[in-house]
Coordinates of C-alpha atoms in Angstrom, one line a residue:
Chain A
M72 CA 84.0 126.4 139.3
D73 CA 87.3 127.2 137.7
S74 CA 87.2 124.2 135.5
P75 CA 89.6 124.1 132.5
T76 CA 86.5 124.2 130.3
K77 CA 85.7 127.6 131.6
S78 CA 89.1 128.9 131.4
L79 CA 89.4 127.6 127.8
R80 CA 86.4 129.6 126.9
S81 CA 87.3 132.7 128.8
V82 CA 90.5 133.2 126.9
S83 CA 88.8 133.9 123.5
H84 CA 90.1 137.5 123.6
H85 CA 93.7 137.8 123.2
P86 CA 95.7 141.0 122.6
A87 CA 96.2 141.6 118.9
S88 CA 99.9 141.4 118.0
P89 CA 100.9 144.5 116.2
D90 CA 102.9 142.8 113.5
G91 CA 101.9 139.2 113.1
K92 CA 104.4 138.1 110.6
S93 CA 107.7 139.5 111.8
T94 CA 107.3 138.2 115.3
A95 CA 107.4 134.6 114.0
A96 CA 110.3 133.6 116.2
V97 CA 108.9 135.0 119.4
A98 CA 105.2 134.3 118.9
P99 CA 103.7 132.8 122.1
T100 CA 102.8 129.2 122.1
L101 CA 99.1 128.4 121.8
I102 CA 99.1 124.6 121.5
D103 CA 101.7 122.7 123.4
I104 CA 102.1 119.0 122.4
E105 CA 104.3 117.1 124.7
N106 CA 105.7 113.6 124.1
L107 CA 102.4 112.4 122.5
D108 CA 101.9 108.7 121.8
F109 CA 98.7 107.8 120.0
H110 CA 97.3 104.4 119.3
Y111 CA 94.6 103.0 116.9
G112 CA 93.8 99.8 118.7
A113 CA 97.1 97.8 118.7
T114 CA 98.8 100.0 116.2
Q115 CA 100.8 103.0 117.4
A116 CA 100.4 105.9 115.0
L117 CA 102.3 108.6 116.8
H118 CA 105.5 108.3 118.7
G119 CA 106.6 110.8 121.2
I120 CA 105.5 114.0 119.3
S121 CA 106.6 117.2 121.0
L122 CA 105.7 120.4 119.2
K123 CA 104.7 124.0 120.1
V124 CA 102.2 125.6 117.7
P125 CA 102.6 129.4 117.9
D126 CA 99.6 131.8 118.3
R127 CA 98.1 133.4 115.2
Q128 CA 100.5 131.9 112.8
V129 CA 100.1 129.2 110.2
T130 CA 101.7 125.9 111.1
A131 CA 102.0 123.3 108.3
F132 CA 102.2 119.5 108.9
I133 CA 103.9 117.8 105.9
G134 CA 105.0 114.2 105.3
P135 CA 104.2 111.2 103.2
S136 CA 100.9 109.4 103.4
G137 CA 100.4 107.5 106.6
C138 CA 103.0 109.5 108.5
G139 CA 100.5 110.5 111.2
K140 CA 100.1 114.2 110.3
S141 CA 96.3 114.0 109.9
T142 CA 96.1 111.9 113.1
L143 CA 97.9 114.5 115.0
L144 CA 95.7 117.2 113.6
R145 CA 92.6 115.3 114.6
C146 CA 93.9 114.9 118.1
L147 CA 93.9 118.7 118.5
N148 CA 90.0 118.9 118.5
R149 CA 89.6 115.3 119.7
M150 CA 88.0 114.3 116.4
N151 CA 89.7 110.9 116.9
D152 CA 87.4 110.3 119.8
L153 CA 84.9 109.2 117.2
I154 CA 86.9 106.3 116.2
D155 CA 86.5 103.3 118.4
G156 CA 89.7 101.9 120.0
T157 CA 91.8 105.0 119.7
R158 CA 93.7 106.2 122.8
I159 CA 96.4 108.6 123.9
G160 CA 99.2 106.3 125.2
A161 CA 101.4 108.9 126.8
G162 CA 102.0 112.7 126.7
S163 CA 99.6 115.6 126.6
I164 CA 98.2 118.3 124.4
K165 CA 97.7 121.6 126.1
I166 CA 95.9 124.6 124.6
R167 CA 96.7 127.7 126.6
G168 CA 98.0 125.5 129.3
V169 CA 94.9 123.4 129.6
D170 CA 95.3 119.6 128.9
I171 CA 92.4 118.9 126.5
Y172 CA 92.5 115.2 127.2
Q173 CA 91.8 115.9 130.9
R174 CA 88.8 114.1 132.2
D175 CA 86.7 117.2 132.9
V176 CA 87.2 118.9 129.5
D177 CA 83.9 119.2 127.6
V178 CA 84.6 118.1 124.0
I179 CA 81.8 120.3 122.7
E180 CA 83.3 123.4 124.2
L181 CA 86.7 122.4 122.8
R182 CA 85.4 122.0 119.3
K183 CA 83.7 125.3 119.4
R184 CA 87.1 126.9 120.1
V185 CA 89.0 124.6 117.7
G186 CA 87.3 124.5 114.4
M187 CA 88.0 122.1 111.5
V188 CA 88.0 122.2 107.7
F189 CA 88.1 118.9 106.0
Q190 CA 89.8 117.5 103.0
K191 CA 86.6 116.9 101.2
S192 CA 84.4 119.9 101.4
N193 CA 81.4 118.9 103.3
P194 CA 78.6 121.6 103.3
F195 CA 75.3 120.3 104.6
P196 CA 72.7 119.9 101.9
K197 CA 71.0 123.0 103.1
S198 CA 71.1 126.7 102.0
I199 CA 74.2 128.7 102.3
Y200 CA 72.6 130.7 105.0
E201 CA 71.6 127.6 107.0
N202 CA 75.1 126.2 106.6
I203 CA 76.7 129.2 108.2
T204 CA 74.1 129.5 111.0
Y205 CA 74.2 125.9 111.8
G206 CA 76.7 126.2 114.6
L207 CA 75.1 129.3 116.1
R208 CA 71.6 127.8 116.0
L209 CA 72.9 124.8 117.9
Q210 CA 74.1 127.2 120.6
G211 CA 70.5 128.5 120.7
V212 CA 71.0 131.8 118.8
K213 CA 67.6 132.6 117.3
D214 CA 67.8 136.4 116.8
K215 CA 67.5 136.9 113.0
G216 CA 69.4 140.2 113.0
R217 CA 72.3 138.6 114.8
L218 CA 72.3 135.6 112.4
D219 CA 72.2 137.8 109.4
E220 CA 75.1 139.8 110.7
V221 CA 77.2 136.7 111.3
V222 CA 76.4 135.2 107.9
E223 CA 77.6 138.4 106.2
K224 CA 80.7 138.7 108.5
S225 CA 81.6 135.0 108.1
L226 CA 81.1 135.1 104.3
R227 CA 83.2 138.2 104.0
G228 CA 85.8 136.6 106.2
A229 CA 85.9 133.6 103.9
A230 CA 86.1 135.8 100.8
L231 CA 82.8 134.4 99.6
W232 CA 80.4 137.2 100.2
D233 CA 80.5 138.9 96.8
E234 CA 80.0 135.6 95.0
V235 CA 77.0 134.4 96.9
K236 CA 75.3 137.4 98.5
D237 CA 72.4 137.2 96.0
R238 CA 71.7 133.6 96.6
L239 CA 72.1 133.0 100.3
H240 CA 69.1 130.8 100.4
A241 CA 70.2 128.6 97.5
S242 CA 71.7 125.2 98.3
G243 CA 75.3 125.1 99.4
L244 CA 75.8 122.2 97.2
G245 CA 75.1 124.4 94.1
L246 CA 78.5 126.1 94.6
S247 CA 81.7 125.1 92.9
G248 CA 84.3 122.9 94.7
G249 CA 86.4 125.9 95.8
Q250 CA 83.4 127.9 96.9
Q251 CA 82.1 124.9 98.9
Q252 CA 85.4 124.7 100.7
R253 CA 85.3 128.4 101.5
L254 CA 81.7 128.0 102.6
C255 CA 83.0 125.3 105.0
I256 CA 85.6 127.8 106.2
A257 CA 82.9 130.5 106.7
R258 CA 80.9 128.0 108.6
T259 CA 83.8 127.3 110.8
I260 CA 84.6 131.0 111.6
A261 CA 80.9 131.7 112.2
V262 CA 81.3 130.1 115.7
E263 CA 84.3 132.3 116.3
P264 CA 86.9 129.6 117.1
E265 CA 90.5 130.5 118.2
I266 CA 92.1 127.8 116.1
I267 CA 91.3 126.5 112.7
L268 CA 92.5 123.0 111.7
M269 CA 92.7 122.4 108.0
D270 CA 93.0 118.8 106.8
E271 CA 94.4 119.0 103.2
P272 CA 91.8 121.7 102.4
C273 CA 92.9 122.1 98.8
S274 CA 93.6 118.5 97.7
A275 CA 90.3 118.3 95.7
L276 CA 90.6 121.9 94.2
D277 CA 92.0 123.2 91.0
P278 CA 94.9 125.6 91.1
I279 CA 92.7 128.7 90.9
A280 CA 90.5 127.7 93.7
T281 CA 93.6 126.6 95.6
A282 CA 95.1 130.1 95.2
K283 CA 91.9 131.7 96.6
V284 CA 91.9 129.4 99.6
E285 CA 95.6 130.1 100.2
E286 CA 95.0 133.8 99.9
L287 CA 92.3 133.4 102.5
I288 CA 94.6 131.6 104.8
H289 CA 96.9 134.6 104.7
E290 CA 94.1 136.8 105.9
L291 CA 92.7 134.4 108.4
K292 CA 96.0 134.2 110.3
L293 CA 95.6 137.7 111.5
K294 CA 92.8 136.5 113.6
Y295 CA 93.1 132.8 114.0
T296 CA 95.8 130.3 114.6
I297 CA 95.9 127.9 111.7
V298 CA 97.2 124.4 111.6
I299 CA 97.2 122.9 108.1
V300 CA 98.0 119.4 106.9
T301 CA 99.1 119.4 103.3
H302 CA 100.5 117.1 100.7
N303 CA 101.4 120.0 98.6
M304 CA 104.9 121.2 99.6
Q305 CA 104.7 124.4 97.6
Q306 CA 101.5 125.1 99.5
A307 CA 103.3 124.7 102.8
A308 CA 106.1 126.9 101.6
R309 CA 103.7 129.5 100.4
C310 CA 101.4 129.9 103.3
S311 CA 103.0 128.6 106.5
D312 CA 105.2 130.3 109.0
K313 CA 106.4 127.1 110.6
T314 CA 106.5 123.6 109.2
A315 CA 106.6 120.2 110.8
F316 CA 107.9 117.2 108.9
F317 CA 106.6 113.8 109.9
Y318 CA 107.7 110.4 108.9
L319 CA 106.4 107.0 110.1
G320 CA 104.6 108.6 113.1
K321 CA 107.6 110.6 114.3
L322 CA 108.3 114.2 114.1
V323 CA 111.5 114.5 112.1
E324 CA 111.9 118.2 112.1
F325 CA 110.0 121.3 113.2
A326 CA 111.3 124.7 112.3
A327 CA 110.5 128.0 110.6
T328 CA 109.2 127.1 107.1
R329 CA 112.1 129.0 105.4
T330 CA 114.5 126.8 107.4
I331 CA 112.7 123.6 106.5
F332 CA 112.7 124.3 102.8
M333 CA 116.0 126.1 102.4
N334 CA 118.2 124.7 105.0
P335 CA 116.9 121.7 106.8
E336 CA 118.9 120.0 109.5
N337 CA 117.8 116.5 108.9
P338 CA 118.8 114.7 105.7
Q339 CA 115.4 113.0 105.6
T340 CA 113.7 116.3 105.6
E341 CA 115.9 117.5 102.8
A342 CA 115.3 114.4 100.8
Y343 CA 111.5 114.9 101.2
V344 CA 111.2 118.6 100.5
S345 CA 113.5 118.3 97.5
G346 CA 111.3 115.5 96.1
R347 CA 113.7 112.7 96.3
F348 CA 111.3 110.5 98.4
G349 CA 107.8 110.5 99.7
Chain B
M171 CA 77.7 82.0 48.3
S172 CA 80.4 81.3 50.9
T173 CA 82.8 84.1 51.2
P174 CA 86.3 83.2 52.3
V175 CA 87.5 84.5 55.7
S176 CA 88.2 88.0 54.9
H177 CA 89.0 89.6 58.3
P178 CA 90.3 88.5 61.6
F179 CA 87.0 89.1 63.5
Q180 CA 84.9 86.9 61.2
A181 CA 82.2 85.0 63.2
K182 CA 82.8 81.3 63.4
P183 CA 80.4 78.7 64.8
S184 CA 81.8 77.3 68.0
L185 CA 80.6 75.2 71.0
S186 CA 80.8 78.1 73.4
R187 CA 78.7 80.2 71.1
T188 CA 76.0 77.6 71.0
F189 CA 76.1 77.1 74.7
E190 CA 75.9 80.9 75.2
S191 CA 72.7 81.2 73.3
G192 CA 71.3 78.1 75.0
V193 CA 71.9 79.6 78.5
F194 CA 70.5 82.9 77.3
W195 CA 67.3 81.3 76.3
L196 CA 67.1 79.4 79.6
F197 CA 67.3 82.6 81.6
R198 CA 64.9 84.4 79.4
S199 CA 62.3 81.7 79.6
A200 CA 62.7 81.5 83.4
A201 CA 62.1 85.3 83.6
Y202 CA 59.0 85.1 81.4
L203 CA 57.7 82.1 83.3
V204 CA 57.8 84.1 86.5
L205 CA 56.1 87.0 84.8
A206 CA 53.4 84.7 83.4
C207 CA 52.7 83.3 86.8
G208 CA 52.4 86.7 88.4
A209 CA 50.2 87.9 85.6
F210 CA 48.0 84.9 86.0
V211 CA 47.5 85.4 89.7
F212 CA 46.7 89.1 89.3
A213 CA 44.4 88.5 86.3
D214 CA 42.5 85.8 88.2
I215 CA 41.9 88.0 91.2
V216 CA 41.0 91.1 89.2
I217 CA 38.6 89.2 86.9
K218 CA 36.8 87.4 89.7
G219 CA 37.1 90.1 92.3
A220 CA 36.3 93.2 90.3
P221 CA 32.6 92.4 89.8
A222 CA 32.2 92.4 93.6
V223 CA 33.6 95.9 93.9
F224 CA 32.5 97.6 90.7
K225 CA 29.1 97.8 89.1
T226 CA 28.0 98.6 85.6
S227 CA 25.6 101.2 86.7
F228 CA 26.1 104.5 88.6
P229 CA 28.1 105.0 90.8
F230 CA 30.1 102.1 89.3
V231 CA 31.5 101.2 92.7
N232 CA 29.7 98.8 94.9
T233 CA 29.4 101.0 98.0
V234 CA 27.6 98.3 100.0
F235 CA 30.6 96.0 99.7
L236 CA 33.0 98.8 100.7
T237 CA 31.0 100.4 103.5
E238 CA 29.0 97.7 105.2
A239 CA 29.6 94.8 107.6
P240 CA 29.4 91.2 106.3
E241 CA 26.1 89.5 106.8
S242 CA 24.4 86.3 105.7
L243 CA 23.0 86.0 102.3
C244 CA 19.4 84.7 102.2
V245 CA 18.2 82.9 99.2
F246 CA 14.6 82.1 98.8
D247 CA 11.8 81.5 96.4
Y248 CA 8.9 84.0 96.6
E249 CA 5.9 84.2 94.3
G250 CA 7.8 81.9 91.9
Q251 CA 10.8 84.2 91.8
K252 CA 14.2 83.3 93.1
R253 CA 15.5 86.2 95.3
E254 CA 18.8 86.9 97.0
M255 CA 19.2 89.4 99.8
G256 CA 21.2 90.2 102.9
D257 CA 19.9 89.1 106.2
R258 CA 18.7 92.5 107.4
E259 CA 17.0 93.2 104.2
F260 CA 15.4 89.8 104.2
R261 CA 13.9 90.3 107.7
A262 CA 12.6 93.7 106.7
F263 CA 11.1 92.1 103.6
R264 CA 9.4 89.3 105.5
E265 CA 7.8 91.8 108.0
Q266 CA 6.7 93.9 105.2
E267 CA 5.1 91.0 103.5
A268 CA 3.5 89.8 106.7
A269 CA 2.1 93.3 107.3
R270 CA 0.8 93.4 103.8
A271 CA -0.8 90.1 104.2
A272 CA -2.4 91.1 107.5
A273 CA -3.8 94.2 105.9
E274 CA -5.3 92.1 103.2
G275 CA -6.6 89.7 105.9
R276 CA -4.5 86.8 104.7
K277 CA -2.2 84.6 106.7
A278 CA 1.3 85.7 106.7
P279 CA 3.2 83.9 103.9
E280 CA 5.8 81.5 105.1
I281 CA 9.1 82.3 103.5
K282 CA 11.7 79.7 103.7
A283 CA 15.2 80.9 103.0
T284 CA 18.5 79.2 102.8
S285 CA 21.2 81.4 104.4
F286 CA 24.9 81.5 103.5
V287 CA 27.1 83.1 106.0
Y288 CA 29.3 86.2 105.1
S289 CA 28.1 86.0 101.5
A290 CA 26.3 89.4 101.6
G291 CA 27.1 92.8 102.9
G292 CA 30.6 94.2 102.7
I293 CA 34.0 94.2 104.3
F294 CA 34.1 97.7 105.8
P295 CA 35.1 96.5 109.3
C296 CA 38.0 94.5 107.8
I297 CA 39.3 97.5 106.0
V298 CA 39.1 99.6 109.1
G299 CA 40.7 96.9 111.2
T300 CA 43.6 96.4 108.8
V301 CA 44.2 100.2 108.6
L302 CA 44.2 100.4 112.4
L303 CA 46.6 97.4 112.8
V304 CA 48.9 98.9 110.2
V305 CA 49.0 102.4 111.6
G306 CA 49.5 101.2 115.2
S307 CA 52.1 98.6 114.5
M308 CA 54.1 100.7 112.2
T309 CA 54.2 103.6 114.7
I310 CA 55.6 101.2 117.3
A311 CA 58.0 99.5 114.9
L312 CA 59.3 102.8 113.6
T313 CA 59.8 104.3 117.0
L314 CA 61.6 101.2 118.4
G315 CA 63.3 100.4 115.2
V316 CA 64.7 103.8 114.4
A317 CA 65.8 104.3 118.0
S318 CA 67.7 101.0 118.1
A319 CA 69.2 101.5 114.7
I320 CA 70.5 104.9 115.8
Y321 CA 71.9 103.4 118.9
L322 CA 73.5 100.4 117.0
S323 CA 75.1 102.5 114.2
E324 CA 75.8 105.8 115.8
Y325 CA 76.3 105.3 119.5
A326 CA 77.3 101.7 120.3
R327 CA 80.9 100.8 120.4
Q328 CA 81.4 98.4 117.5
G329 CA 82.5 95.1 118.8
P330 CA 81.4 91.5 119.5
V331 CA 78.4 92.6 121.5
V332 CA 76.9 94.8 118.8
A333 CA 77.8 92.2 116.2
F334 CA 75.9 89.6 118.2
I335 CA 72.9 92.0 118.6
R336 CA 72.9 92.5 114.8
L337 CA 73.0 88.7 114.2
A338 CA 70.1 88.2 116.6
I339 CA 68.1 90.9 114.8
L340 CA 68.8 89.3 111.4
N341 CA 67.7 85.9 112.8
L342 CA 64.5 87.5 114.1
A343 CA 63.7 88.2 110.4
G344 CA 63.8 84.5 109.6
V345 CA 61.3 83.5 112.3
P346 CA 58.1 82.2 110.7
S347 CA 55.2 84.5 111.3
I348 CA 53.1 81.9 113.1
V349 CA 55.7 81.7 115.7
F350 CA 55.4 85.5 116.3
G351 CA 51.7 84.8 116.5
L352 CA 52.2 82.3 119.3
F353 CA 54.7 84.6 121.0
G354 CA 52.2 87.4 120.9
M355 CA 49.5 85.2 122.3
G356 CA 51.7 83.9 125.1
M357 CA 53.2 87.3 125.9
F358 CA 50.5 89.9 125.3
V359 CA 47.2 88.1 125.3
I360 CA 47.8 85.7 128.2
F361 CA 50.7 86.9 130.3
L362 CA 50.0 90.7 130.1
E363 CA 46.3 89.9 130.0
W364 CA 45.6 92.2 127.2
N365 CA 43.3 89.5 125.7
V366 CA 42.6 89.5 121.9
S367 CA 43.1 93.2 121.3
L368 CA 44.4 95.8 119.0
L369 CA 47.2 96.5 121.3
A370 CA 48.4 92.8 121.4
G371 CA 48.2 92.8 117.5
W372 CA 50.1 96.0 117.2
F373 CA 53.0 94.8 119.3
T374 CA 53.1 91.3 117.7
L375 CA 53.1 92.8 114.2
A376 CA 55.6 95.5 115.2
F377 CA 58.1 92.9 116.6
M378 CA 57.6 91.0 113.4
V379 CA 58.7 93.9 111.1
L380 CA 61.3 95.3 113.6
P381 CA 64.1 93.4 111.9
V382 CA 63.3 94.9 108.5
V383 CA 62.9 98.4 110.0
I384 CA 66.2 98.2 112.0
T385 CA 68.2 96.8 109.1
A386 CA 66.9 99.3 106.6
S387 CA 67.3 102.2 109.0
E388 CA 70.9 101.2 109.7
E389 CA 71.6 101.0 106.0
S390 CA 70.1 104.4 105.5
L391 CA 72.0 105.9 108.4
K392 CA 75.2 104.4 107.0
S393 CA 74.6 105.9 103.6
V394 CA 74.7 109.4 105.0
P395 CA 78.2 110.7 104.2
K396 CA 80.6 110.7 107.2
G397 CA 81.5 114.4 106.3
F398 CA 78.1 115.5 107.5
R399 CA 78.7 114.1 110.9
E400 CA 82.3 115.3 111.2
G401 CA 81.3 118.8 109.9
S402 CA 78.6 119.0 112.5
L403 CA 80.7 117.7 115.4
A404 CA 83.5 120.0 114.4
L405 CA 81.2 123.0 114.9
G406 CA 80.6 122.0 118.5
A407 CA 77.4 120.0 118.1
T408 CA 76.6 117.2 120.5
K409 CA 76.2 113.7 119.1
W410 CA 72.4 113.9 119.4
Q411 CA 72.3 117.3 117.7
T412 CA 74.4 115.9 114.9
I413 CA 72.1 112.9 114.5
R414 CA 69.0 115.1 114.5
K415 CA 70.2 117.9 112.3
A416 CA 72.8 116.4 110.0
V417 CA 72.1 112.7 109.8
L418 CA 68.5 111.8 110.3
P419 CA 66.9 114.1 107.8
Y420 CA 69.0 112.6 105.1
A421 CA 68.5 109.1 106.2
L422 CA 64.7 109.6 106.3
P423 CA 63.8 108.8 102.7
G424 CA 65.5 105.4 102.9
I425 CA 64.0 104.6 106.3
L426 CA 60.5 105.6 105.1
T427 CA 60.7 103.7 101.9
S428 CA 61.7 100.4 103.4
S429 CA 59.3 100.9 106.2
I430 CA 56.5 101.3 103.8
L431 CA 57.4 98.0 102.3
G432 CA 57.2 96.7 105.8
V433 CA 53.7 98.1 105.9
A434 CA 52.7 95.9 103.0
R435 CA 53.9 93.0 105.0
V436 CA 52.2 94.0 108.2
A437 CA 49.0 94.5 106.3
G438 CA 49.2 91.0 104.7
E439 CA 50.1 88.9 107.6
T440 CA 47.4 86.5 108.9
A441 CA 49.2 84.3 111.3
P442 CA 50.4 86.9 113.9
I443 CA 47.0 88.4 114.2
M444 CA 44.8 85.3 114.2
F445 CA 45.7 84.6 117.9
T446 CA 46.2 88.2 119.0
A447 CA 43.9 90.7 117.4
A448 CA 41.6 89.4 114.8
Y449 CA 37.9 88.5 115.3
V450 CA 36.1 86.3 112.8
V451 CA 33.2 88.7 113.0
R452 CA 32.4 91.7 115.1
D453 CA 29.2 93.7 114.9
K454 CA 30.6 97.0 116.2
L455 CA 33.1 99.2 114.6
P456 CA 36.1 100.0 116.7
W457 CA 34.8 103.4 117.7
Q458 CA 31.3 102.4 118.5
D459 CA 30.1 101.9 122.1
L460 CA 33.3 102.5 123.9
Q461 CA 33.0 102.6 127.7
S462 CA 36.2 104.6 128.0
A463 CA 39.0 105.8 125.7
G464 CA 41.2 103.0 126.9
D465 CA 38.8 100.3 125.7
F466 CA 39.7 101.3 122.1
F467 CA 43.0 99.5 122.6
F468 CA 41.6 96.5 124.2
Q469 CA 39.2 95.4 121.5
G470 CA 39.7 92.9 118.7
V471 CA 39.1 93.9 115.1
M472 CA 38.3 92.2 111.9
A473 CA 41.1 92.3 109.3
L474 CA 41.3 91.7 105.6
P475 CA 43.7 88.8 105.4
Y476 CA 42.0 87.0 108.3
H477 CA 38.7 87.6 106.6
I478 CA 40.0 86.0 103.4
Y479 CA 41.2 83.0 105.4
V480 CA 37.8 82.7 107.2
V481 CA 35.7 83.0 104.0
S482 CA 38.0 80.6 102.1
S483 CA 38.4 77.9 104.6
K484 CA 36.1 78.3 107.7
I485 CA 32.7 78.4 106.1
P486 CA 30.8 76.0 103.8
Q487 CA 31.8 76.7 100.2
N488 CA 29.1 77.4 97.7
E489 CA 28.5 79.4 94.6
Y490 CA 28.0 82.5 96.7
T491 CA 31.2 82.5 98.6
E492 CA 33.5 83.2 95.6
R493 CA 32.2 86.7 95.3
V494 CA 33.3 87.7 98.8
Q495 CA 36.6 85.8 98.6
Y496 CA 37.8 87.3 95.5
G497 CA 36.2 90.7 96.3
T498 CA 38.1 90.9 99.5
A499 CA 41.4 89.7 97.9
F500 CA 40.9 92.4 95.2
V501 CA 40.4 95.2 97.6
F502 CA 43.3 93.9 99.7
L503 CA 45.6 93.9 96.7
F504 CA 44.5 97.3 95.7
I505 CA 45.2 98.7 99.2
V506 CA 48.7 97.1 99.2
A507 CA 49.4 98.4 95.7
L508 CA 48.3 101.9 96.9
I509 CA 50.7 101.7 99.8
A510 CA 53.6 100.6 97.6
A511 CA 52.8 103.4 95.1
S512 CA 52.7 106.0 97.9
S513 CA 56.2 104.8 99.1
I514 CA 57.6 105.4 95.6
V515 CA 56.0 108.8 95.5
L516 CA 57.2 109.7 98.9
R517 CA 60.8 108.5 98.2
T518 CA 61.0 110.5 95.0
K519 CA 59.8 113.6 96.8
L520 CA 62.1 113.3 99.7
R521 CA 65.1 112.4 97.5
G522 CA 64.4 115.5 95.5
R523 CA 64.4 117.5 98.7
Y524 CA 67.4 116.0 100.4
K525 CA 70.0 115.1 97.9
W526 CA 73.7 115.6 98.1

């Protein structure tokens, strides 16, 4: 009865920390990655990654292309399961102490708790309303009042409500790129996850749309734990609390964002953040 | 007036230029030759077939041809006049004349008629049979084909086994239709004891178009952006929910379009049904005199392509057979064109509804 699946679900309510930002150093660990090796077929993509993602903060993964940061991100909601021939070679990923690669973990339940926003905004070719209610309808929610409520709450949460409230039943594809990405964020928070993974969410957006999404990230971290992969170092510097620098499948350095950018320990990190390579 | 070379891009005659225009004309004449052949075939069928279907007087359509069963044409001389009429009409005419003669106290006139099989009446049972064969076989082919395409492209682990299955399916597409006919006869008609029946024809035709349906469905499924799948799965959808809600609706236009082209093929094939489902002639329509509902599936039917085959090669040819040959071909072409047109309309409509 007390399967990890259940316990993963039962911990959706956690006490609100009174001052999210200032407790950066002492925030409790939510995701605990230990010694993780990951393989695509014969190629090893991640080598012995160990990293603790703090609760309700923004953790950024940076590094040059092919360094494994997206792979690691996609391990966190087991999106890599979709690719044939991938496997965890060694190590574990624990969310609130539960190993998510354990045999009896239900991937569906995991993904409800760990939402994901993709690099290329991917709203379904349905109305804005249907996009947001997609996850809830799958869970069998049919009550119109409840759905309406969630749509408004999620759109407000994604700072999109004012822009689309008059055309909820228009196609989600009619929105601009930045609005589409915020629609995807709204869709994700509609199922009330605990963690939101963002895979280069702004790489296809113009600076103004990017600024809006970053602003949104600041608001979201009050309620959600966010892990963001980004190519844009200013973005990591602007919106994250902690930053992990990856290179060639290895974690080079993981520290408070301020430390990584101002005073990195590792010379490779310094070279990368100062733009000398990568 | 030869102007001297005045600029660097001046056109100069050269071998490659001559060759270029030669090749161009070769390609152009090839294309026009194909067009001419096609136009000739169509024109021939329309010119010779249309008179069987259309009339110059009201209601302009030959309803007998479209709504009645084939019968023999009786040609006879009567009272110095040459008359042509269908078999039933002829019998009625003869009785009427005999009755008239009896009333007038004469001996019944002896009318000697030459009869020509299938040259009178219509092709209604063939139209019905073809429609039934198409509807049934496409239902089976779509169910099996879409299901296996979903399995192959969404569920199955891509590897040598799946590659082998795909190769086998592609090879199936190259099997001549007469071989499918033999297979259907061996498998359904004899082994499963379904006899010559709609059901046997349905399965034989379905197996014949399955490769087309599977390949087309797989292509359509693949053309749905990966983002839809990932977006859905990341929201906690199961794989099947994802396929149903976020993949299949968007693959549907492609699947339907190519399947409807498959319909045209199913409708046109003669070889697979000649051993499995088609009767040369059948008096009853498929829904007449059924003992039980199950009998519906275990009866043979007439079909347009097989009827064309029969009237073109299995009966003595004479001046009266051409009408039914070309008439049937014309109706058949018309039906196939109708199906193709509806596929285009459907595709445009669905594309408009589900575009991204």
